[in-house]
Short mmCIF file of C-alpha atoms in Angstrom, two decimals:
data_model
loop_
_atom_site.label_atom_id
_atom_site.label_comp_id
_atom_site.label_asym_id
_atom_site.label_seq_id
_atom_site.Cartn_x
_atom_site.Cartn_y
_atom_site.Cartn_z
CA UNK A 119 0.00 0.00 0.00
CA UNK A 120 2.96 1.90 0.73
CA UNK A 121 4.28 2.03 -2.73
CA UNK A 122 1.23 2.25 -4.44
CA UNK A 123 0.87 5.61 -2.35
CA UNK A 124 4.32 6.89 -3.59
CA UNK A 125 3.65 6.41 -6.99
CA UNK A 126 0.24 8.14 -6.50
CA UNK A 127 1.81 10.97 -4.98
CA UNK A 128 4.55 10.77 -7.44
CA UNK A 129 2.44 11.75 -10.70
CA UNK A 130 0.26 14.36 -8.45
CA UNK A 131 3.83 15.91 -7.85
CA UNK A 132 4.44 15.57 -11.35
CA UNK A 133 1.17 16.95 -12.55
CA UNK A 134 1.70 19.89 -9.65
CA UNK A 135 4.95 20.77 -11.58
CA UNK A 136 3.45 20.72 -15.53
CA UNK A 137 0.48 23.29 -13.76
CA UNK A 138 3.26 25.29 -12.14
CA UNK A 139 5.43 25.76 -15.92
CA UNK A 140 2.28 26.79 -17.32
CA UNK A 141 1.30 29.62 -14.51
CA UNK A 142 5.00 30.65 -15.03
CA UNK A 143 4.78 30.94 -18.68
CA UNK A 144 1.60 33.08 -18.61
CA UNK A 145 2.72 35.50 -15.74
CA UNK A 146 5.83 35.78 -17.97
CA UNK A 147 3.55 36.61 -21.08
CA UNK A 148 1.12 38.87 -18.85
CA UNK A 149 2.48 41.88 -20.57
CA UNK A 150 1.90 40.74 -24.04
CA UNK A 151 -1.62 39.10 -23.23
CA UNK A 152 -2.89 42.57 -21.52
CA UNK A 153 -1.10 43.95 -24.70
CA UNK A 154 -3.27 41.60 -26.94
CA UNK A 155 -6.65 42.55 -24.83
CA UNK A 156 -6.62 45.86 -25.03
CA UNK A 157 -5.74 45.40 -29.17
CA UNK A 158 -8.87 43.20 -29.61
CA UNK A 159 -10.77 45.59 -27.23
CA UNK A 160 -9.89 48.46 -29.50
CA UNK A 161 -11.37 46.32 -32.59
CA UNK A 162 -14.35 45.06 -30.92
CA UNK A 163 -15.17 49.41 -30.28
CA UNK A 164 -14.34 50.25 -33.91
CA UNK A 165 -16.66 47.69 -35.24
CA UNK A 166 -19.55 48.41 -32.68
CA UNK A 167 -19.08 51.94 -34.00
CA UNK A 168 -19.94 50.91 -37.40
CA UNK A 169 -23.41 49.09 -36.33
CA UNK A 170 -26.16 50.97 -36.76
CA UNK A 171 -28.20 51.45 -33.17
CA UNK A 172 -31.08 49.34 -32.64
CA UNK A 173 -33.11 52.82 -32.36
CA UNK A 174 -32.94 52.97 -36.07
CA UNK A 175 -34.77 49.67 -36.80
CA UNK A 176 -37.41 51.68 -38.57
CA UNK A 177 -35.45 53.28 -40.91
CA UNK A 178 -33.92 49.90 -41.86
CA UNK A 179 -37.38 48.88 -42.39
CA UNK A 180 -37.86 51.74 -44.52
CA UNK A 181 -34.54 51.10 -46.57
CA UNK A 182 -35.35 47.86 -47.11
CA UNK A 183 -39.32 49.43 -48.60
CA UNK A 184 -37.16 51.52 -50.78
CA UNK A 185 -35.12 48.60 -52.26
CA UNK A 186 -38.06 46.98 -52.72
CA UNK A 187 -39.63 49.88 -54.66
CA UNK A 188 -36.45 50.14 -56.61
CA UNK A 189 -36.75 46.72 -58.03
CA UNK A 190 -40.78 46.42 -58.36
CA UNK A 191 -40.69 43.75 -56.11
CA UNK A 192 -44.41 43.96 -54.71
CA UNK A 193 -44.38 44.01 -50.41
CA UNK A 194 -47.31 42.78 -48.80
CA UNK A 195 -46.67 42.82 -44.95
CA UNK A 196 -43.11 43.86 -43.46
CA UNK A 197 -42.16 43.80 -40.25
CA UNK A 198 -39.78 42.86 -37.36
CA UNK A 199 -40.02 39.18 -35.90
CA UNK A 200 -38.33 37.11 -33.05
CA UNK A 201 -36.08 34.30 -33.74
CA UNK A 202 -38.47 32.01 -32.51
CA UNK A 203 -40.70 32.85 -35.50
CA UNK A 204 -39.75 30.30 -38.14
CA UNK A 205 -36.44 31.24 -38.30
CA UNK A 206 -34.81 28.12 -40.13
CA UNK A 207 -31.01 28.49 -38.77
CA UNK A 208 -32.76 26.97 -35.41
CA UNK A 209 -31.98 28.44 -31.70
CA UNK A 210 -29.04 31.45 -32.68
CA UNK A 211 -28.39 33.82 -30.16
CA UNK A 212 -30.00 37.26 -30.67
CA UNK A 213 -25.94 38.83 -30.67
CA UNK A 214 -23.13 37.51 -29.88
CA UNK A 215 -21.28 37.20 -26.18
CA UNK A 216 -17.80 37.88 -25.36
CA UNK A 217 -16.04 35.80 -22.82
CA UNK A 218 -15.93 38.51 -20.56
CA UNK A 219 -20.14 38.50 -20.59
CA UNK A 220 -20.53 41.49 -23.01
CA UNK A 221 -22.93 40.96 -25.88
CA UNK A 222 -21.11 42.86 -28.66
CA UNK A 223 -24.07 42.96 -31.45
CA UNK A 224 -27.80 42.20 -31.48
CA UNK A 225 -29.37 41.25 -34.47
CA UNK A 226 -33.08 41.10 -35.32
CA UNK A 227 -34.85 39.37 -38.04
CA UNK A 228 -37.19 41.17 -40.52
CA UNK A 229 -40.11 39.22 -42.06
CA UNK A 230 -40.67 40.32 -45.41
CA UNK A 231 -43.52 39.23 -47.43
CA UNK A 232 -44.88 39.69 -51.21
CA UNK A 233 -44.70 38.66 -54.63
CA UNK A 234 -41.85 39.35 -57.42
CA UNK A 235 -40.28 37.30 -60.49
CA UNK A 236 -36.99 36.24 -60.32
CA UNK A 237 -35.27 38.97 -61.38
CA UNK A 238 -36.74 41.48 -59.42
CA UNK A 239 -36.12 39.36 -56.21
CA UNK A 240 -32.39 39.11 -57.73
CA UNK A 241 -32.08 42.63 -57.96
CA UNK A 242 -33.66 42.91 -54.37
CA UNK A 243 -31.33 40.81 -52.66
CA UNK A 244 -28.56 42.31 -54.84
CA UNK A 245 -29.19 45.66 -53.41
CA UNK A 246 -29.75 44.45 -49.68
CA UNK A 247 -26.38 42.42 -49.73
CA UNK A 248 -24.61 45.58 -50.69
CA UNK A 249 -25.99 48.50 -48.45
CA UNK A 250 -24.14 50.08 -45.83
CA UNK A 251 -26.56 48.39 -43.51
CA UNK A 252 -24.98 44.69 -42.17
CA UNK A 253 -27.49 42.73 -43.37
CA UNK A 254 -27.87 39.03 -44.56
CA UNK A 255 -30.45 36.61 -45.93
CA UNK A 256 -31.66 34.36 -43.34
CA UNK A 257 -34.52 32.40 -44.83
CA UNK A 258 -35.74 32.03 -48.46
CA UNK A 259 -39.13 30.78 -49.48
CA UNK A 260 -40.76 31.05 -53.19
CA UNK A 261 -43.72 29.76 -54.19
CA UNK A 262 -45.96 29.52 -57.52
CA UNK A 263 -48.92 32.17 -57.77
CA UNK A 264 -51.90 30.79 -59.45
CA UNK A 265 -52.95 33.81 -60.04
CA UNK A 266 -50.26 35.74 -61.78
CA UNK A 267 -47.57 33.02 -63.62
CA UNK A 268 -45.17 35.75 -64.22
CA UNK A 269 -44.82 37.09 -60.16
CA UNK A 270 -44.23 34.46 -57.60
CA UNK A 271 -45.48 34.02 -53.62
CA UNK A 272 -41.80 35.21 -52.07
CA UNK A 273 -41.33 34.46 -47.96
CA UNK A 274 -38.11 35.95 -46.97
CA UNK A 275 -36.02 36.83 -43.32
CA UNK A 276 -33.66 39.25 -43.52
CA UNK A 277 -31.18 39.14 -40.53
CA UNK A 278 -30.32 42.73 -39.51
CA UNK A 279 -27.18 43.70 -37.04
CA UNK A 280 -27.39 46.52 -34.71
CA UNK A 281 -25.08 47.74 -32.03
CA UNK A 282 -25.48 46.73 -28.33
CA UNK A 283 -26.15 49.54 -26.27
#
């Protein structure tokens, strides 16, 4: 039992020493990992500067009425959802956490609904992937009209960013 006990305590003793290399590596590299922080700190500000803040929803609503107008593709109902709401990418976050417990952006989903042929839809997504607005395509439903062969049924989320306040 003796022995057995001694080479227990002999691999805790080792382990103790591989744990105590490591702390002394990273207190030796303290200076260039607070260096690196405040770096990726100074990033995380410059691109929360470039969000848009959630106050101006609306007018993202608006912009993406106008791009819609621009390309005759026909809205019938437009507005803001929750994730929960058929969103197709399953359970994302609304915005994204640091490790340090900050949420860094917030992003909301836009349902927009109406009818358009393909390449007014093509020009409508054209024009929404390249505004100064960070937006993305979320979820993408078309469907046949009965009524009008030319315009098809079009289902879309559009995932909009915003900065955190």
């Amino acid at each position: 039992p003796l022995r057995s006990q001694a080479s227990e305590l002999g691999r805790q003793v080792q382990l103790a020493r591989q744990r105590l290399k490591v702390l002394e590596a990273a207190v030796a590299n303290e200076t260039s990992l607070r260096t690196q922080y405040e770096q990726w700190d100074e990033k995380v500000k410059s691109v929360r500067g470039l969000l848009p803040a959630q106050e101006e929803l609306p007018d993202v609503i608006q912009l993406l009425s106008g791009f819609a107008a621009k390309t005759q593709l026909r809205i019938e109902t437009i507005f803001p959802t929750s994730a929960a709401e058929g969103d197709d990418e399953g359970s994302e976050p609304k915005g994204t956490q640091g490790k340090s417990g900050l949420v860094v952006y917030k992003d909301v989903l836009v349902q927009v609904e109406g009818s358009a042929g393909y390449h007014q839809l093509g020009g409508f997504l054209s024009l929404v992937e390249s505004s100064d607005k960070p937006m993305r395509l979320s979820s993408l439903r078309i469907a046949a009209n009965p009524q009008d062969p030319i315009r098809h049924r079009i289902k879309m989320l559009v995932r909009a960013y915003f900065a955190s306040s």
